[in-house]
Amino acid sequence: MAIDKIFKDEASEEKGERARMASFVGAMAIADLVKTTLGPKGMDKILQSTGRGREVTVTNDGATILKSLHIDNPAAKVLVDISKVQDDEVGDGTTSVVVLAGELLREAERLVATKIHPMTIISGFRMAAECACNALLEKVVDNKADAEKFRSDLLNIAMTTLSSKILSQDKEHFAKLAVDAVMRLKGSTNLESIQIIKKPGGSLKDSFLDEGFILDKKIGIGQPKRIENAKILVANTAMDTDKVKIYGARVRVDSMARVAQIEAAEKEKMREKVQKIIGHGINCFVNRQLIYNFPEELFADAGILAIEHADFDGIERLALVTGGEIASTFDNPESVKLGHCDLIEEIMIGEDKLIHFSGVAMGQACTIVLRGASHHVLDEAERSLHDALCVLSQTVNDSRVLLGGGWPEMVMAKEVDALAKKTPGKKSLAIEAFSRALLAIPTIIADNAGLDSAELISQLRAEHQKEGCTAGIDVISGSVGDMLERGISEAFKVKQAVLLSSTEAAEMILRVDEIITCAPRRREDRM
Amino acid sequence: MALAFDEFGRPFIILKEQEQKSRLRGLDAQKANISAGKAVARILRTSLGPKGMDKMLQSPDGDVTITNDGATILEQMDVDNQIAKLMVELSRSQDYEIGDGTTGVVVMAGALLEKAERLLERGIHPIRIAEGYEMASRISVEHLERVANKFEFDDSNLEPLIQTCMTTLSSKIVNRCKRSLAEIAVKAVLAVADLERKDVNLDLIKVEGKVGGKLEDTELIYGIVVDKDMSHPQMPKQIEDAKIAILTCPFEPPKPKTKHKVDIDTVEKFQTLRLQEQKYFDDMVQKCKDVGATLVICQWGFDDEANHLLMHRNLPAVRWVGGVELELIAIATGGRIVPRFQELSPEKLGKAGIVREKSFGTTKDRMLYIEHCANSRAVTIFIRGGNKMIIEETKRSLHDALCVARNLIRNNSIVYGGGSAEISCSIAVEAAADRYPGVEQYAIRAFGDALEAIPMALAENSGLQPIETLSAVKSQQIKDNNPHYGIDCNDVGTNDMREQNVFETLIGKQQQILLATQVVKMILKIDDVISPSEY
C-alpha cells in the first residue's frame, strides 16, 4: 500500500541530487544575471516595476537589481539575502559577493558530479576561506597614522568604487566630494547627517558639496529672505489648531455668540503660543508640522522666518548641525537650547528655491547637491555616491586598505593554491576549486571590459609568483599594470565581508539535500 | 461498507454522509499509517548526526528557511496526512520537553514502525506488538540508567558542560565556531541557573540576532539588549548608574475606559481644560524625576510635548518597548513594572551600571544595551551572522544547546553519543528478548533491531559503510563489554566516544525512546481511518 501523500496539495518536495541541482542552478542563474555589471566596464540593467506607472530604474548596483527581482528559487533567495546584508553592512561589493558565491557553487557542482561528498567540499571551503582571509591580513596596508596618506587612500578607494558606476566620468570630482563629506563626520558612521539633494538639470559635474545645510523648503510669504546671525528654534509642535488632547473633549455650544467666543479663545491660545515662541528671542523658527496661515502671519509680523513641514530627517539634521534642541513646549525660554548659524538665505538651484543655512555651529553634517540630466541619472548617481560614502565611512573606522583591480583575488588564490598542495585527502580538491572560484572574479572583470581574459589572467598569475607583487588588471589600458602606481585601492573590510559571506552562503546551499516547498498562500484577487 | 441492517432488514446508515467519506480498515489501515510515518522519518533521516544535511523549506509566503533541526523541519512542512501530523507532534513534544534530539526521535519511531510492519505481515496482532515494544522500551530505559555516567561540574570546571553542548552544536551549520557558542550557552545557562533547586528558567535568556558581522562576533551580554533607541534624538546615548523607571502607562492624556464626554461650552472651560492638560504632562514627567529616575522605559508611546519635556528635564526615555522585554528588564534591573504614575516610588526603580546605545552598519540600526544590572540573572545572547537564515539557524541551534545545558543542571547523568547508547541498548534488549515467552518476544527483538537505526543512519550520513561499521562496533561492544563504542562520524580514528568527548544527556535519550514507543503504540492501535473524501 503506497502512501498517497503526506503533504498538502501543491506542496512539493525535491530530494537528493535533484534538490541540489535545483539550488545550484538557481544560485548560478542569479550570479550570471549580475555578473555583467561587475567591474569598471560592467553594463547596467534596466528594471521595470510591476506597479502602476511601470517605473524604470537604470542601475549597476547589485543589491538594487537583486532587491527588485521576483524570485521563486529558494537558493537564489539566499544569494539575494547576502547581497542585501552586504549593502547594509559595508555598502559596496554587493555584486562581488553574489558572483563569488555563484562561482563557488559552480565549482562545487563539478566536485559533486565527481562523487565528492558535500560535507568534504564544505570543510575544504572553510579551510580555504580562512587561509585566504589570513593572506589578505598579511598584505593590508594601514595608513591611519599618516593623515596625508590616509586621505589619499580614501580618495583612491572612493575613485575605485565610483569607477564602476555612472559617475565614473567625474569620479575625481565625486571622490573628493565623498571624502570631504565623510571626513566631516569625524569617525561616526552615521550617514544620516550627510544629506543628498537631487535636482534635475545641469550636468553631473555641477554637483557640489555644501558645508552648511540645505533645506528643501520655501520661506513663508512676507518673511525676511535673508537673516544674518540667525538664532534658530527647531520645534516639533502643532501650529495648526492646537487641539485639546484630553480624550473625549468636544465643544458644545448653544449659540452663535458662543462659537465666536470659543474661536476667539482658540486664536488667543495660538497667539499666546506664538508669543512664547517669539519670547525665546529667535529670528528663525523651523517646525516639523504644518504652520497655519494665522501663526505664520504672526511670525511674519515679528520679522521671524518660519519654515513649516520640515520632515523628521530634516528636523533631526537641522538640530544636529545648528546645535539646537528639538522643542515641543515653550514655557521655559531660558533653558531651551537654540541653534545658531551665520546666515540663512534663499538660494536657487535650477528652478527651485531652497533655504540655505551656512556657517553652522557644528560642522558634522553637510549636504551634497546632485545635478544631472534626468531622474534616472540622479537616482543612480545617488546610489553610487551612497556606496562610496558607506565604504569610506567604514574605512575611516577600519583603516586597513588593499590594492584593487583583481589584486586581492590573485593574492588569495595563490595562497589557497599553496594550501591545496599541502593538504592531503579529498579536501584538497575543494580547496583548489576555491582558488579557481577566486580567479573567476578578475576573469569576469576582464571579460566585461572586452579583454582577452585568459591571456591577462595567466600573465597576472605569473607576475604574482614574484614577492611583493602589486600587479592587477588595468581595465583602461587593457593590460596588466601596477595597481600601486595607478592608485586603485579597496577597503579591506569590504573584501573580507565578501569573502566570508559568500563562503557562508555557498556552504549553506551545499548542505541542503532536500527542498520542501509549501503550497503558496492563496491571494485574493483584488482586481 | 458501513451499511447495517436493523431487525426488519431495512438498511440504515451509521456514518453521516457516508458516500462522501473514504475509509480504510484493518491491516490496510495499519499499513497505510505505517508507510506515512516512515515517509516522514525518511525525510529527517539524512539530517542526523554531525555530517547530516540540511533541508531547505519554502513557506507559503515564499520565505526560505534552511535548517537541520528536526522540530523546525517538521513544523514548517505542509503536512496533510493525519499520521504524519502525529509524527510532527512527536518531534514537537521532544522539543518542548528536552529541546534536543528532535530528529533522533522521529528516526527512531520510523524504524519501530518499519519493524512492526514486518511483524504484522507475519500475522502478529498489533496489540501484541505494541506490548512487546512497551516492555522493550522499559528494558532499554533501565539499561540506559545503568550505563549512564554521572559527572561533576562546578563553576571552576565547566568543561564537561561545554563538551556536551558542543556535541549538540556539531550537527548544525554553526559547527565552525561550536566551541565559542558552546561556551556562551553554558555561561548563559549558569548565569540564570538556580543551582540549589536545580532549575533553569530559559525565559531569562534572551536570544537576539542582527544581520551583519561574523558568527564569531556573537557575544554573551550580562544584561538586556533591546532593539530600540531613545525617543528623542538628542537624548544622551550613554547613561551610567542608571535608575530606571519601568512604566506601562503612556505619556499621554488619560483615556478612561468608560465612555465619557467633556463638554466645552464656555471660554473659561476651554482655558481651564488647556491648563489642566499642560499640568498633566508636567506632573507625569515631574513624578518620574521626583523619584530619582535617570531613565524611563515605557511600553507605550509619548506625546510630542511629553517627549520634549522629558528631554528638557534631562530624563532620557525609551518608548514602545515590548511586554516581554519589559519584564526581562524588570527582572534584570531589579525594578518593578509600574502601571501608573501615582505609584512610582524610589524603591520601584531598577538599577543598571551602564545603559548605552550602539549603532550598526551603514543603516540607522541602533540597539540599546542595558548592562551591569543589579540582578545579573537575566542575560542576552547577541548573535551576528552573514545573513538572516544563518542567524535564524544559529538561534535554533543555540536553543538546543541551552536546553542541553539546562538538562544537565537538572540531572547530571550522561550517556555517550555517536550511537553508542543505542547499540548498547540494542544488545541489552536482544539479550532480554529470549527470556520472554510468547509472541512479544518477536516484538522485543524487533525493537532491538530498530534501535540500530540511529547508529546506522549516523554511519550512512558520515559516508561510512553502514552495515559493516555497525556490526564491527557492535561486536566490539560485546567483546570488550564496554558501552562507549560508537560510530566514528568525524573520522577521528577511534570508536571510543569517551575519548572523542561525545556526550548526550541521559534524560534526553530516555525521553526519545519513551516518546517514540508511545507514538508507535498509538499508530499501531488504529485499525480504521475515516476521512472525508476529496470533494
mmCIF file of N, CA, C and O in Angstrom, chain B residues 331-362:
data_model
loop_
_atom_site.group_PDB
_atom_site.id
_atom_site.type_symbol
_atom_site.label_atom_id
_atom_site.label_comp_id
_atom_site.label_asym_id
_atom_site.label_seq_id
_atom_site.Cartn_x
_atom_site.Cartn_y
_atom_site.Cartn_z
ATOM 1 N N ILE B 331 13.297 42.228 35.572
ATOM 2 C CA ILE B 331 13.998 41.182 36.320
ATOM 3 C C ILE B 331 15.467 41.529 36.443
ATOM 4 O O ILE B 331 16.066 41.438 37.513
ATOM 5 N N ALA B 332 16.052 41.932 35.321
ATOM 6 C CA ALA B 332 17.487 42.176 35.310
ATOM 7 C C ALA B 332 17.871 43.338 36.214
ATOM 8 O O ALA B 332 18.870 43.274 36.923
ATOM 9 N N THR B 333 17.076 44.380 36.183
ATOM 10 C CA THR B 333 17.488 45.564 36.926
ATOM 11 C C THR B 333 16.921 45.565 38.335
ATOM 12 O O THR B 333 17.211 46.464 39.111
ATOM 13 N N GLY B 334 16.114 44.574 38.631
ATOM 14 C CA GLY B 334 15.540 44.504 39.967
ATOM 15 C C GLY B 334 14.483 45.566 40.199
ATOM 16 O O GLY B 334 14.169 45.897 41.339
ATOM 17 N N GLY B 335 13.931 46.097 39.154
ATOM 18 C CA GLY B 335 12.891 47.113 39.316
ATOM 19 C C GLY B 335 11.507 46.497 39.275
ATOM 20 O O GLY B 335 11.352 45.286 39.107
ATOM 21 N N ARG B 336 10.515 47.337 39.462
ATOM 22 C CA ARG B 336 9.138 46.856 39.373
ATOM 23 C C ARG B 336 8.479 47.547 38.201
ATOM 24 O O ARG B 336 8.764 48.703 37.897
ATOM 25 N N ILE B 337 7.586 46.827 37.565
ATOM 26 C CA ILE B 337 6.849 47.455 36.470
ATOM 27 C C ILE B 337 5.733 48.287 37.086
ATOM 28 O O ILE B 337 4.946 47.782 37.880
ATOM 29 N N VAL B 338 5.704 49.544 36.739
ATOM 30 C CA VAL B 338 4.763 50.464 37.382
ATOM 31 C C VAL B 338 3.643 50.804 36.393
ATOM 32 O O VAL B 338 3.912 51.330 35.311
ATOM 33 N N PRO B 339 2.420 50.508 36.763
ATOM 34 C CA PRO B 339 1.334 50.752 35.815
ATOM 35 C C PRO B 339 0.767 52.168 35.876
ATOM 36 O O PRO B 339 0.025 52.566 34.991
ATOM 37 N N ARG B 340 1.075 52.917 36.904
ATOM 38 C CA ARG B 340 0.519 54.276 36.997
ATOM 39 C C ARG B 340 1.556 55.227 37.586
ATOM 40 O O ARG B 340 2.358 54.820 38.431
ATOM 41 N N PHE B 341 1.502 56.440 37.146
ATOM 42 C CA PHE B 341 2.500 57.402 37.622
ATOM 43 C C PHE B 341 2.406 57.610 39.124
ATOM 44 O O PHE B 341 3.409 57.805 39.791
ATOM 45 N N GLN B 342 1.180 57.531 39.635
ATOM 46 C CA GLN B 342 0.987 57.789 41.063
ATOM 47 C C GLN B 342 1.746 56.771 41.917
ATOM 48 O O GLN B 342 2.085 57.022 43.054
ATOM 49 N N GLU B 343 1.975 55.581 41.343
ATOM 50 C CA GLU B 343 2.570 54.537 42.165
ATOM 51 C C GLU B 343 4.086 54.479 42.064
ATOM 52 O O GLU B 343 4.701 53.567 42.602
ATOM 53 N N LEU B 344 4.649 55.421 41.359
ATOM 54 C CA LEU B 344 6.106 55.438 41.273
ATOM 55 C C LEU B 344 6.710 55.731 42.635
ATOM 56 O O LEU B 344 6.232 56.604 43.360
ATOM 57 N N SER B 345 7.729 54.984 42.992
ATOM 58 C CA SER B 345 8.447 55.307 44.227
ATOM 59 C C SER B 345 9.892 54.881 44.029
ATOM 60 O O SER B 345 10.174 54.031 43.183
ATOM 61 N N PRO B 346 10.807 55.480 44.807
ATOM 62 C CA PRO B 346 12.228 55.223 44.548
ATOM 63 C C PRO B 346 12.571 53.747 44.602
ATOM 64 O O PRO B 346 13.423 53.271 43.842
ATOM 65 N N GLU B 347 11.912 52.981 45.502
ATOM 66 C CA GLU B 347 12.338 51.582 45.609
ATOM 67 C C GLU B 347 11.848 50.719 44.447
ATOM 68 O O GLU B 347 12.292 49.598 44.263
ATOM 69 N N LYS B 348 10.961 51.293 43.640
ATOM 70 C CA LYS B 348 10.482 50.512 42.492
ATOM 71 C C LYS B 348 11.359 50.701 41.257
ATOM 72 O O LYS B 348 11.098 50.133 40.214
ATOM 73 N N LEU B 349 12.379 51.515 41.383
ATOM 74 C CA LEU B 349 13.234 51.762 40.231
ATOM 75 C C LEU B 349 14.242 50.634 40.064
ATOM 76 O O LEU B 349 14.708 50.055 41.042
ATOM 77 N N GLY B 350 14.547 50.328 38.823
ATOM 78 C CA GLY B 350 15.578 49.338 38.548
ATOM 79 C C GLY B 350 16.927 50.006 38.441
ATOM 80 O O GLY B 350 17.010 51.209 38.201
ATOM 81 N N LYS B 351 17.977 49.218 38.641
ATOM 82 C CA LYS B 351 19.314 49.819 38.589
ATOM 83 C C LYS B 351 20.182 49.093 37.575
ATOM 84 O O LYS B 351 20.139 47.874 37.492
ATOM 85 N N ALA B 352 20.928 49.865 36.826
ATOM 86 C CA ALA B 352 21.855 49.264 35.872
ATOM 87 C C ALA B 352 23.128 50.086 35.868
ATOM 88 O O ALA B 352 23.085 51.305 36.010
ATOM 89 N N GLY B 353 24.259 49.399 35.750
ATOM 90 C CA GLY B 353 25.542 50.078 35.791
ATOM 91 C C GLY B 353 25.718 51.006 34.604
ATOM 92 O O GLY B 353 26.178 52.126 34.735
ATOM 93 N N ILE B 354 25.329 50.513 33.434
ATOM 94 C CA ILE B 354 25.517 51.341 32.248
ATOM 95 C C ILE B 354 24.436 51.005 31.222
ATOM 96 O O ILE B 354 24.059 49.860 31.051
ATOM 97 N N VAL B 355 23.910 52.053 30.627
ATOM 98 C CA VAL B 355 22.957 51.889 29.532
ATOM 99 C C VAL B 355 23.519 52.648 28.357
ATOM 100 O O VAL B 355 23.866 53.812 28.487
ATOM 101 N N ARG B 356 23.659 51.966 27.218
ATOM 102 C CA ARG B 356 24.240 52.683 26.080
ATOM 103 C C ARG B 356 23.556 52.279 24.781
ATOM 104 O O ARG B 356 22.986 51.203 24.669
ATOM 105 N N GLU B 357 23.653 53.195 23.847
ATOM 106 C CA GLU B 357 23.088 52.957 22.528
ATOM 107 C C GLU B 357 24.235 52.614 21.599
ATOM 108 O O GLU B 357 25.269 53.245 21.627
ATOM 109 N N LYS B 358 24.025 51.586 20.774
ATOM 110 C CA LYS B 358 25.109 51.184 19.884
ATOM 111 C C LYS B 358 24.539 51.101 18.484
ATOM 112 O O LYS B 358 23.453 50.588 18.281
ATOM 113 N N SER B 359 25.273 51.619 17.503
ATOM 114 C CA SER B 359 24.743 51.572 16.140
ATOM 115 C C SER B 359 25.537 50.578 15.306
ATOM 116 O O SER B 359 26.692 50.288 15.581
ATOM 117 N N PHE B 360 24.866 50.055 14.282
ATOM 118 C CA PHE B 360 25.463 49.011 13.462
ATOM 119 C C PHE B 360 25.430 49.392 12.004
ATOM 120 O O PHE B 360 24.478 49.992 11.535
ATOM 121 N N GLY B 361 26.449 48.970 11.285
ATOM 122 C CA GLY B 361 26.436 49.017 9.834
ATOM 123 C C GLY B 361 26.181 50.393 9.253
ATOM 124 O O GLY B 361 26.405 51.411 9.888
ATOM 125 N N THR B 362 25.708 50.410 8.037
ATOM 126 C CA THR B 362 25.541 51.679 7.346
ATOM 127 C C THR B 362 24.124 52.216 7.474
ATOM 128 O O THR B 362 23.869 53.367 7.203
#
